Amino acid sequence: MKKWMGEWCADPILMGILRSRPLQRLRDISFLGAIDYTALVAGESNEQSNRWEHSLGVATITDFVARERQYDNEKRRHLVAAALLHDIGHAPLSHSVEPYFKRRLGVGHHDLGEYLMEHDKVLSGVLNRHFDLSLIKALIAGKAGQDWGGDLFSSPINVDTIDGILRSMVRFGEAPSLDPLTVAHAAFLEPDRAENRTILDQFWSAKGQVYTHYITSTMGVLADSYCQDYFEYNQRLLTTDHLMETEQEWRHDFPDLFLTLGALGEESQSLARERGASIDYVSRWYFVVPEEEEISARYQVEKTRKKLALLLQDKVVVHQEGGSDGTHRTESRLYH
């Protein structure tokens, strides 16, 4: 990545994007959201598991393909800019809290990303002077034509998911046998070669394992659900200003939220399923249709709504902080 970063920094236009606050804020937005604070991850911290590093990874893959396809500089710069900016609308804890604030505020991270591109003074200035903003938005939304390299963002195996899945595997303590540029070469440069289809089949299988064993595991579902329940149960109202903050600010404002996420330990894997509350979630089954050669038809996902049954513990995690009477007691329910 150092090679690519050096070239972007030498480009004053891309450097304007890299220095902008919306992109820099992603240094303190966890990539896996709530899961990054649970026992599911390998080790206590990982400097690579944030949306900044992920965005650089997606941009690296994008730049690699654009150069290999011999795109002109204007097209390449638009593609790299879209890759760098595709996640700027993520709030703290990423996807884990998004369903809650979408219900309450009616906006998601794509809406917030477009708002920042239009209203952040520095970023909007760079984009309006040097880019076709409507094209940047279309690329990020997966709606740009293939003549502009839109397939890099819209294909089932796209630049975002290539970096995301392989980055997740590392965070979960797995050792990926594939590297991002190898997968990108197979997906976008020579997808018809039999050996490359094998690589892509392997990647699609790895994506399924990441979702089954981690993202929608018992602890993964609990962590995401708890984040949303936290704001409902404690009546902590989020505003759009909160969504533009960093996780350091949230750890200061909502310390009991992060305390409870850390308490979702291994005991959460042995839930009592006979009675109690349940959590609705979406299970994903990723499978290959071997007789299909086109990527869009070969790699499929089937989504199923499921319920995770559980009991609530009798105990609560209690966080005390200064108030008008000296203390303020916040109760955070633990799942068991």
Coordinates of N, CA and C in Angstrom, one line a residue, residues 185-291:
H185 N -7.2 -9.3 -9.7 CA -6.8 -9.7 -11.1 C -7.7 -10.7 -11.7
A186 N -8.0 -11.7 -10.8 CA -8.9 -12.8 -11.3 C -10.3 -12.2 -11.6
A187 N -10.8 -11.3 -10.8 CA -12.2 -10.8 -11.0 C -12.3 -9.8 -12.1
F188 N -11.3 -9.0 -12.4 CA -11.5 -7.9 -13.3 C -10.7 -7.9 -14.5
L189 N -9.6 -8.7 -14.5 CA -8.7 -8.7 -15.7 C -8.8 -9.9 -16.5
E190 N -8.8 -11.1 -15.9 CA -8.9 -12.3 -16.6 C -9.8 -13.3 -16.0
P191 N -11.1 -13.0 -15.8 CA -12.1 -13.8 -15.1 C -12.4 -15.1 -15.8
D192 N -12.1 -15.2 -17.2 CA -12.5 -16.4 -17.9 C -11.5 -17.5 -17.8
R193 N -10.4 -17.3 -17.3 CA -9.4 -18.4 -17.1 C -9.8 -19.3 -16.0
A194 N -9.6 -20.6 -16.2 CA -10.1 -21.6 -15.3 C -9.4 -21.4 -13.9
E195 N -8.1 -21.2 -13.9 CA -7.4 -21.0 -12.6 C -7.9 -19.8 -11.9
N196 N -8.4 -18.8 -12.6 CA -8.9 -17.6 -11.9 C -10.3 -17.8 -11.4
R197 N -11.1 -18.6 -12.0 CA -12.4 -19.0 -11.5 C -12.2 -19.8 -10.2
T198 N -11.2 -20.6 -10.1 CA -10.9 -21.3 -8.9 C -10.6 -20.4 -7.8
I199 N -9.8 -19.3 -8.1 CA -9.5 -18.3 -7.1 C -10.7 -17.6 -6.6
L200 N -11.6 -17.2 -7.5 CA -12.8 -16.5 -7.1 C -13.8 -17.4 -6.4
D201 N -13.8 -18.7 -6.8 CA -14.7 -19.7 -6.0 C -14.2 -19.7 -4.6
Q202 N -12.9 -19.8 -4.4 CA -12.3 -19.8 -3.1 C -12.6 -18.6 -2.3
F203 N -12.5 -17.4 -2.9 CA -12.8 -16.2 -2.2 C -14.3 -16.2 -1.8
W204 N -15.2 -16.6 -2.7 CA -16.6 -16.6 -2.3 C -16.9 -17.5 -1.2
S205 N -16.2 -18.6 -1.1 CA -16.4 -19.5 0.0 C -15.9 -18.9 1.3
A206 N -14.8 -18.2 1.2 CA -14.2 -17.5 2.4 C -15.2 -16.4 2.9
K207 N -15.9 -15.7 2.0 CA -16.8 -14.7 2.4 C -18.0 -15.4 3.2
G208 N -18.4 -16.5 2.7 CA -19.5 -17.3 3.4 C -19.0 -17.7 4.8
Q209 N -17.8 -18.1 4.9 CA -17.3 -18.5 6.2 C -17.2 -17.3 7.2
V210 N -16.8 -16.2 6.7 CA -16.7 -15.0 7.5 C -18.1 -14.6 8.1
Y211 N -19.1 -14.7 7.2 CA -20.4 -14.3 7.7 C -21.0 -15.4 8.7
T212 N -20.8 -16.6 8.3 CA -21.4 -17.7 9.1 C -20.7 -17.8 10.5
H213 N -19.4 -17.8 10.5 CA -18.6 -18.1 11.7 C -18.4 -16.8 12.6
Y214 N -18.6 -15.6 12.0 CA -18.3 -14.4 12.8 C -19.4 -13.4 12.7
I215 N -19.7 -12.9 11.6 CA -20.6 -11.7 11.5 C -22.0 -12.1 12.0
T216 N -22.5 -13.3 11.6 CA -23.8 -13.7 12.1 C -23.7 -14.9 13.1
S217 N -22.6 -15.0 13.7 CA -22.5 -15.9 14.8 C -23.3 -15.4 16.0
T218 N -23.5 -16.2 17.0 CA -24.2 -15.8 18.2 C -23.7 -14.5 18.7
M219 N -22.4 -14.4 19.0 CA -21.9 -13.2 19.5 C -22.0 -12.0 18.6
G220 N -21.8 -12.3 17.3 CA -21.9 -11.2 16.3 C -23.3 -10.6 16.3
V221 N -24.3 -11.5 16.3 CA -25.7 -11.0 16.3 C -26.0 -10.3 17.6
L222 N -25.5 -10.8 18.8 CA -25.7 -10.2 20.0 C -25.1 -8.8 20.1
A223 N -23.9 -8.6 19.6 CA -23.2 -7.3 19.6 C -24.0 -6.3 18.8
D224 N -24.4 -6.6 17.6 CA -25.1 -5.7 16.8 C -26.4 -5.3 17.4
S225 N -27.1 -6.3 17.9 CA -28.5 -6.1 18.5 C -28.3 -5.2 19.8
Y226 N -27.3 -5.5 20.6 CA -27.1 -4.8 21.8 C -26.9 -3.3 21.6
C227 N -26.1 -3.0 20.5 CA -25.9 -1.6 20.2 C -27.2 -0.8 19.9
Q228 N -28.1 -1.5 19.2 CA -29.4 -0.8 18.9 C -30.3 -0.8 20.1
D229 N -30.3 -1.9 20.9 CA -31.1 -1.9 22.1 C -30.6 -0.8 23.1
Y230 N -29.4 -0.6 23.1 CA -28.8 0.3 24.1 C -29.4 1.7 24.0
F231 N -29.6 2.2 22.8 CA -30.1 3.5 22.6 C -31.6 3.5 22.8
E232 N -32.3 2.4 22.5 CA -33.7 2.3 22.8 C -34.0 2.2 24.3
Y233 N -33.3 1.3 24.9 CA -33.5 1.0 26.3 C -33.2 2.2 27.3
N234 N -32.0 2.8 27.0 CA -31.6 4.0 27.8 C -32.1 5.3 27.3
Q235 N -32.9 5.3 26.2 CA -33.5 6.5 25.6 C -32.4 7.5 25.3
R236 N -31.3 7.0 24.8 CA -30.2 7.9 24.3 C -30.5 8.3 22.9
L237 N -30.9 9.5 22.7 CA -31.2 9.9 21.3 C -30.0 10.3 20.5
L238 N -29.9 9.8 19.3 CA -28.8 10.2 18.4 C -29.3 11.3 17.5
T239 N -28.4 12.2 17.2 CA -28.7 13.3 16.3 C -27.7 13.1 15.1
T240 N -27.9 13.8 14.0 CA -27.0 13.7 12.9 C -25.6 14.2 13.3
D241 N -25.5 15.1 14.3 CA -24.2 15.5 14.8 C -23.4 14.3 15.5
H242 N -24.2 13.5 16.2 CA -23.5 12.3 16.8 C -23.0 11.4 15.7
L243 N -23.6 11.3 14.6 CA -23.2 10.4 13.6 C -21.9 10.8 12.9
M244 N -21.6 12.1 13.0 CA -20.4 12.6 12.4 C -19.2 12.6 13.4
E245 N -19.4 12.0 14.6 CA -18.3 12.0 15.6 C -17.4 10.8 15.4
T246 N -16.4 10.6 16.3 CA -15.5 9.5 16.2 C -15.9 8.5 17.4
E247 N -15.3 7.4 17.3 CA -15.5 6.4 18.4 C -14.9 6.8 19.7
Q248 N -13.8 7.6 19.7 CA -13.3 8.1 20.9 C -14.3 9.0 21.6
E249 N -15.0 9.8 20.8 CA -16.0 10.7 21.4 C -17.2 9.8 22.0
W250 N -17.6 8.8 21.3 CA -18.6 7.9 21.7 C -18.2 7.1 23.0
R251 N -16.9 6.7 23.0 CA -16.5 6.0 24.3 C -16.5 6.9 25.5
H252 N -16.4 8.2 25.2 CA -16.5 9.2 26.3 C -18.0 9.4 26.7
D253 N -18.8 9.5 25.7 CA -20.2 9.9 25.9 C -21.0 8.7 26.4
F254 N -20.7 7.5 25.8 CA -21.5 6.3 26.1 C -20.6 5.1 26.6
P255 N -19.9 5.4 27.8 CA -18.9 4.4 28.2 C -19.5 3.0 28.6
D256 N -20.8 3.0 29.1 CA -21.5 1.8 29.4 C -21.8 0.9 28.2
L257 N -22.0 1.5 27.1 CA -22.2 0.8 25.8 C -20.9 -0.1 25.5
F258 N -19.8 0.5 25.6 CA -18.5 -0.2 25.3 C -18.2 -1.2 26.4
L259 N -18.5 -0.9 27.6 CA -18.2 -1.8 28.7 C -19.0 -3.1 28.5
T260 N -20.3 -3.0 28.1 CA -21.1 -4.2 28.0 C -20.6 -5.0 26.7
L261 N -20.2 -4.3 25.7 CA -19.7 -5.1 24.5 C -18.5 -5.9 24.9
G262 N -17.7 -5.4 25.7 CA -16.5 -6.1 26.2 C -16.9 -7.3 27.1
A263 N -18.1 -7.2 27.7 CA -18.5 -8.3 28.6 C -19.3 -9.4 27.8
L264 N -19.5 -9.3 26.5 CA -20.1 -10.3 25.7 C -19.1 -11.4 25.5
G265 N -18.7 -12.2 26.5 CA -17.7 -13.2 26.4 C -18.1 -14.5 25.8
E266 N -17.3 -15.5 26.0 CA -17.6 -16.8 25.5 C -18.8 -17.4 26.0
E267 N -19.3 -17.0 27.2 CA -20.5 -17.6 27.8 C -21.7 -17.3 26.9
S268 N -21.6 -16.2 26.1 CA -22.7 -15.8 25.2 C -22.9 -16.9 24.1
Q269 N -22.0 -17.8 23.9 CA -22.1 -18.8 22.9 C -23.1 -19.9 23.3
S270 N -23.3 -20.0 24.6 CA -24.2 -21.1 25.1 C -25.5 -20.5 25.6
L271 N -26.3 -20.0 24.7 CA -27.5 -19.4 25.0 C -28.6 -20.4 25.3
A272 N -29.5 -20.1 26.2 CA -30.6 -21.0 26.4 C -31.7 -20.7 25.4
R273 N -31.9 -21.7 24.5 CA -32.8 -21.4 23.3 C -34.2 -21.9 23.6
E274 N -34.5 -22.4 24.8 CA -35.8 -23.0 25.0 C -36.9 -21.9 25.2
R275 N -36.5 -20.8 25.8 CA -37.4 -19.7 26.1 C -36.7 -18.4 26.1
G276 N -37.4 -17.4 26.4 CA -36.8 -16.0 26.6 C -37.0 -15.2 25.3
A277 N -36.3 -14.1 25.3 CA -36.4 -13.2 24.1 C -35.8 -13.8 22.9
S278 N -35.9 -13.1 21.8 CA -35.3 -13.5 20.5 C -34.9 -12.3 19.8
I279 N -33.9 -12.5 18.9 CA -33.4 -11.4 18.0 C -33.6 -11.8 16.6
D280 N -34.2 -11.0 15.8 CA -34.4 -11.2 14.4 C -33.1 -10.8 13.7
Y281 N -32.6 -11.6 12.8 CA -31.4 -11.2 12.0 C -31.5 -11.9 10.7
V282 N -30.6 -11.5 9.8 CA -30.6 -12.1 8.4 C -29.4 -13.0 8.3
S283 N -29.6 -14.2 7.9 CA -28.5 -15.2 7.7 C -28.3 -15.2 6.2
R284 N -27.0 -15.3 5.8 CA -26.6 -15.3 4.4 C -25.9 -16.6 4.1
W285 N -26.3 -17.2 3.0 CA -25.7 -18.4 2.5 C -25.1 -18.1 1.1
Y286 N -23.7 -18.1 1.1 CA -23.0 -17.8 -0.2 C -22.7 -19.1 -0.9
F287 N -23.1 -19.2 -2.2 CA -22.8 -20.4 -2.9 C -22.5 -20.1 -4.4
V288 N -21.8 -21.0 -5.0 CA -21.3 -20.9 -6.3 C -22.2 -21.8 -7.2
V289 N -22.6 -21.2 -8.4 CA -23.3 -22.0 -9.4 C -22.3 -22.4 -10.5
P290 N -21.7 -23.6 -10.3 CA -20.5 -24.0 -11.1 C -20.8 -24.0 -12.6
E291 N -22.0 -24.2 -13.1 CA -22.2 -24.2 -14.5 C -22.3 -22.8 -15.2

